[in-house]
XYZ file of C-alpha atoms in Angstrom:
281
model
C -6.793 14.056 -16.452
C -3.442 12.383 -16.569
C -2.891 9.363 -18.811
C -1.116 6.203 -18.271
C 1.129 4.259 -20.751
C 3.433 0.986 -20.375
C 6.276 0.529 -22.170
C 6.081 -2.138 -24.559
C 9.186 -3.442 -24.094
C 8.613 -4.289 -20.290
C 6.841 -6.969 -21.477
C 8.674 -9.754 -22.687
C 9.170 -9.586 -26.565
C 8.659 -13.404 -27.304
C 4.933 -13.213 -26.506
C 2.746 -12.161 -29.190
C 1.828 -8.758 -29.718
C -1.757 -9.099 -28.867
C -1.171 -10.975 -25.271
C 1.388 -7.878 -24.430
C -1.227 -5.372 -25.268
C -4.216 -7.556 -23.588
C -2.016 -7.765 -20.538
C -1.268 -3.649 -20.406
C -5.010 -3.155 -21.250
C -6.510 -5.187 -18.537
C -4.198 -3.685 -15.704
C -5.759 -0.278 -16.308
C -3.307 1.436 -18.565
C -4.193 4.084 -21.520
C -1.483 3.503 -24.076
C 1.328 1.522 -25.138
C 4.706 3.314 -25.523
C 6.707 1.614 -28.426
C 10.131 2.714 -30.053
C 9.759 4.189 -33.360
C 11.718 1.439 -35.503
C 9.288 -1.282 -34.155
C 6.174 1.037 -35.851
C 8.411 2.115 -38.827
C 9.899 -1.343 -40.327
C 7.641 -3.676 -42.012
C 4.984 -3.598 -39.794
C 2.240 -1.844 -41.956
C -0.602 -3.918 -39.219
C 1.117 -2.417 -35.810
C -1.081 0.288 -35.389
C -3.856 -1.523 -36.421
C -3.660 -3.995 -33.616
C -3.083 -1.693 -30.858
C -5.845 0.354 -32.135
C -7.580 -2.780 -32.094
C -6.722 -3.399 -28.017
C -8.633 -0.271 -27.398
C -4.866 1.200 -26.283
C -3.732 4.967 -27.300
C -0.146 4.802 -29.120
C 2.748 7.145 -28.330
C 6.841 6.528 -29.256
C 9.996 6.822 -28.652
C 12.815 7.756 -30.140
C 16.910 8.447 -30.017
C 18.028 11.406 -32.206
C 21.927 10.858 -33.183
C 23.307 13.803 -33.813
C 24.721 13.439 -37.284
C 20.554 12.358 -38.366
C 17.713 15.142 -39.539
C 14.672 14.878 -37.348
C 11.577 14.652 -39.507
C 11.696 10.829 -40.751
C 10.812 10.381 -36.566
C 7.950 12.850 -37.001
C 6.621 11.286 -40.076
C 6.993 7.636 -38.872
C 4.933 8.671 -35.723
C 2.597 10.852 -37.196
C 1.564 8.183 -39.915
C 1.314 5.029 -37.597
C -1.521 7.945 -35.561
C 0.827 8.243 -31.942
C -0.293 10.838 -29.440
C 3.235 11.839 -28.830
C 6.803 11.825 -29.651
C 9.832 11.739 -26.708
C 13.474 11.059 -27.902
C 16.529 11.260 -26.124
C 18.680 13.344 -28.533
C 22.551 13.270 -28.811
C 24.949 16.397 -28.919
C 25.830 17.008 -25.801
C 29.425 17.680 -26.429
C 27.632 20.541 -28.793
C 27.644 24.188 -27.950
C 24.844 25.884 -27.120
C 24.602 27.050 -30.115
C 24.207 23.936 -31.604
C 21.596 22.899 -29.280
C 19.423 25.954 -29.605
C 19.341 25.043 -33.421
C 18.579 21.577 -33.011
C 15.619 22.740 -30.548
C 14.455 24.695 -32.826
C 14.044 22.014 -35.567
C 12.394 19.673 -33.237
C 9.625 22.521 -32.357
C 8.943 23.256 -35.739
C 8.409 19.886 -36.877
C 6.091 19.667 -33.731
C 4.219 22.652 -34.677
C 4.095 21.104 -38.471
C 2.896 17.792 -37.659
C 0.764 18.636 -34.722
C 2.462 16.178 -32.728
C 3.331 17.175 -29.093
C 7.101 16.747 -28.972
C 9.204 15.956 -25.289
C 12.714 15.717 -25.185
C 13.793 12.892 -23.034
C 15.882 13.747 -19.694
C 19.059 10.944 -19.937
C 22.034 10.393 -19.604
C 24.871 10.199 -22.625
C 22.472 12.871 -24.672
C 22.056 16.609 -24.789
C 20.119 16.679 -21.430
C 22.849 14.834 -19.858
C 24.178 18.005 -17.628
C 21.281 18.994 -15.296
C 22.524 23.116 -15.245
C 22.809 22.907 -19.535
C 19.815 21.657 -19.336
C 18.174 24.469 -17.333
C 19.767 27.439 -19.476
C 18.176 25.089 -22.619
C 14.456 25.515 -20.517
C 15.237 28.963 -19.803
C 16.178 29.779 -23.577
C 13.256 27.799 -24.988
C 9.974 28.649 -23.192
C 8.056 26.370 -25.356
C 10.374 23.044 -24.859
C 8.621 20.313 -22.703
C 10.682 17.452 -21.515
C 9.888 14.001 -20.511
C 11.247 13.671 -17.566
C 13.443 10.034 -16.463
C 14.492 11.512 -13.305
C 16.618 8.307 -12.265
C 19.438 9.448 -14.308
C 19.910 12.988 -12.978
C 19.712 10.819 -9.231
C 21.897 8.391 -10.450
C 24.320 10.866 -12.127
C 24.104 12.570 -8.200
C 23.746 9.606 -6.206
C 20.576 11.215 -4.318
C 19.396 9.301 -1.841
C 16.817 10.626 0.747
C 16.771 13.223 1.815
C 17.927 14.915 -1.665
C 20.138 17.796 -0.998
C 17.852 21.109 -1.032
C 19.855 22.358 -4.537
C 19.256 19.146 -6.086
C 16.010 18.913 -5.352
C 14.883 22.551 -6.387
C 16.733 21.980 -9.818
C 14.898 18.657 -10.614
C 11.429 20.108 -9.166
C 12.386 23.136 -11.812
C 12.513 20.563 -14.654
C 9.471 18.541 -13.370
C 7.187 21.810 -13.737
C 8.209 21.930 -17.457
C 7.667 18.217 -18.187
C 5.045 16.737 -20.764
C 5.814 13.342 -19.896
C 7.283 11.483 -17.453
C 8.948 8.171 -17.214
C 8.326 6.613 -14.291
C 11.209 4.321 -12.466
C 12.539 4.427 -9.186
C 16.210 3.821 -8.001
C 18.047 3.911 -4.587
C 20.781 6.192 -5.850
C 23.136 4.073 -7.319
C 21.036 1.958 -10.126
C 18.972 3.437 -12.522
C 16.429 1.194 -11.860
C 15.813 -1.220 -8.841
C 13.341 -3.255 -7.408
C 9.844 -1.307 -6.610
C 10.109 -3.085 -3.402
C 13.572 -2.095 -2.334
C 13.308 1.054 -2.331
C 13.096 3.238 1.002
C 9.453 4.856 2.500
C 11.960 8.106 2.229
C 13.290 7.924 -0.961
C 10.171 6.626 -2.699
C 8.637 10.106 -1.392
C 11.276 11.783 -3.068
C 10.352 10.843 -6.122
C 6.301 10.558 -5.447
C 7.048 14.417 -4.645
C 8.538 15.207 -7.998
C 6.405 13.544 -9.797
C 2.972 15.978 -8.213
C 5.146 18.633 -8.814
C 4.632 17.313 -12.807
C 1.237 16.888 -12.435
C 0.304 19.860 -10.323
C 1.941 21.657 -13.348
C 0.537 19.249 -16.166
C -2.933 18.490 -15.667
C -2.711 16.080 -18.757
C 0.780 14.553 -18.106
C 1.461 11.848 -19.821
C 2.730 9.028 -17.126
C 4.873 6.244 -18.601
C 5.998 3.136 -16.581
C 9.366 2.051 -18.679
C 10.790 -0.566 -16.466
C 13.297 -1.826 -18.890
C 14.936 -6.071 -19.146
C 18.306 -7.180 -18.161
C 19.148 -7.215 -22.215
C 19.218 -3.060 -21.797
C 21.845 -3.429 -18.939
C 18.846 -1.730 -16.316
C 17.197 -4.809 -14.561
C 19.663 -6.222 -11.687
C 21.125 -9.432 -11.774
C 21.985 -11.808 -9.026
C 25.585 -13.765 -9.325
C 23.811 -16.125 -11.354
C 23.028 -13.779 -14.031
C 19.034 -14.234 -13.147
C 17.120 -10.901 -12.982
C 16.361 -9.843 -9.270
C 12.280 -10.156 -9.022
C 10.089 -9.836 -12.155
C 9.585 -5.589 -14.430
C 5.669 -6.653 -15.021
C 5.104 -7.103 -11.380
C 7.160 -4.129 -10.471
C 5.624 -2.569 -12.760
C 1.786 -3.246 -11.562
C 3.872 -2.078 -8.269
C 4.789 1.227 -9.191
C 1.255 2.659 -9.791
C -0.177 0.875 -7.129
C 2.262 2.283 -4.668
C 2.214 5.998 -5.999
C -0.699 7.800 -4.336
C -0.929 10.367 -7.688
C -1.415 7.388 -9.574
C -4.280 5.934 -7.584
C -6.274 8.319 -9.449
C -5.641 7.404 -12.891
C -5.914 3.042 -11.931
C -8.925 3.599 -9.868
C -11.105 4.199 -13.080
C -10.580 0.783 -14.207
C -12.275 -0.496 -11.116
C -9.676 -2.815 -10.582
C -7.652 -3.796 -7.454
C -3.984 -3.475 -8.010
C -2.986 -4.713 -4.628
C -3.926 -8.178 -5.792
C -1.271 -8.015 -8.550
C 1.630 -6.958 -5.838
C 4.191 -10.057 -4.978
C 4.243 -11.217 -1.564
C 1.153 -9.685 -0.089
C 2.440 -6.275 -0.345
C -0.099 -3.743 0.493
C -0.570 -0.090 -1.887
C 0.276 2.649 0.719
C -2.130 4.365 2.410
């Protein structure tokens, strides 16, 4: 069964803790992904409290290059997450650079019997979509999480996705642990849920089954980021187009793979959606 985690930080950060984890709880999610320095700097009663909400934990991370791994594992392993995804620098690395710095990150997944999934993005080591296969193909064991809006921002894919495009990012969605979900038209790496085309919403609805049809227990992670991470679109004003919660409660109403993991809450999502917008059929 798949599971289904918000990001934390969609919500907005001036509410207190327990009204952002009631509000992820009660629209049918699993978890709560957080990034590791909120669990691992003074906050000795974080875990506690989402444990509290009834909510599973899992984190996220970035990896500079010049930093050793561990201190991530140990910070997520001791505040109990279910898993660890970081978007890792060293691109500009060889390959044999990046083979050794895979290699760390399995072991220390294998030591601390945390599942590890390194983070598809852009600016990082995953930021070439061909390195990235010859890094699958040289690592059997490496599972990504997969943010597919950078590779079709980096392309400018827009329905329907070129057939070479489209086999390489279906190749990385059959080796992904986790993905996070976010749509885009192309040219923004994220945009309005309801802006975005019948055609190239099935785009990505048709990457993502290829995840799960590979994954029975993907992990499926709505990260619908604010304006103060340069991702939500502004109007000339400087106001955010439309609101990342209700996109959010959007998103998994909208994607028919997703249906499956809401509908145990026994709750109806369409009510949530702005504007009377209906879940497709």
């Amino acid at each position: 069964m798949p599971r289904l985690h918000c990001s934390l930080l969609t919500l907005p950060a001036d509410l207190p803790l327990t009204e952002r984890l009631t509000r992820i709880a009660q629209a049918g999610f699993d978890g709560v992904q957080v990034p590791l320095p909120l669990v691992a700097s003074g906050r000795p009663d974080f875990s506690a409290t989402v444990a509290e909400s009834g909510l599973a934990l899992s984190g996220c991370a970035h990896l500079p290059e010049d930093l050793p791994a561990e201190p991530l594992f140990e910070h997520a392993a001791a505040a109990g997450m279910t898993s660890l995804n970081a978007q890792v620098d060293g691109y500009w690395r060889n390959d044999s650079w990046q083979d050794a710095r895979i290699r760390e990150l399995l072991t220390l997944s294998e030591q601390y019997a945390l599942p590890f999934f390194l983070e598809t993005h852009r600016h990082r080591l995953t930021q070439d979509l061909r390195r990235t296969l010859g890094l699958l193909d040289r690592h059997p064991d490496l599972l990504l999480c997969g943010d597919f809006s950078h590779y079709t921002v980096t392309a400018e894919l827009r329905a329907p996705w070129p057939p070479y495009w489209a086999e390489a990012l279906h190749t990385l969605a059959r080796r992904c642990g986790e993905l996070h979900l976010r749509l885009n038209n192309g040219q923004n790496v994220q945009a309005p849920v309801p802006t975005i085309d019948a055609a190239q919403r099935a785009e990505f609805h048709a990457l993502w089954s290829t995840a799960l049809d590979s994954t029975p227990d993907l992990l499926l992670t709505t990260e619908l980021l604010p304006a103060a991470f340069g991702y939500d679109q502004l109007d000339l004003d400087g106001a955010p187009i439309g609101d990342i919660w209700t996109d959010t409660l959007d998103l998994i109403a909208r994607a028919p793979h997703i249906r499956t993991v809401t509908d145990r809450t026994h709750r109806d999502t369409d009510a949530h959606l702005p504007g009377g917008l209906q879940a497709d059929s």
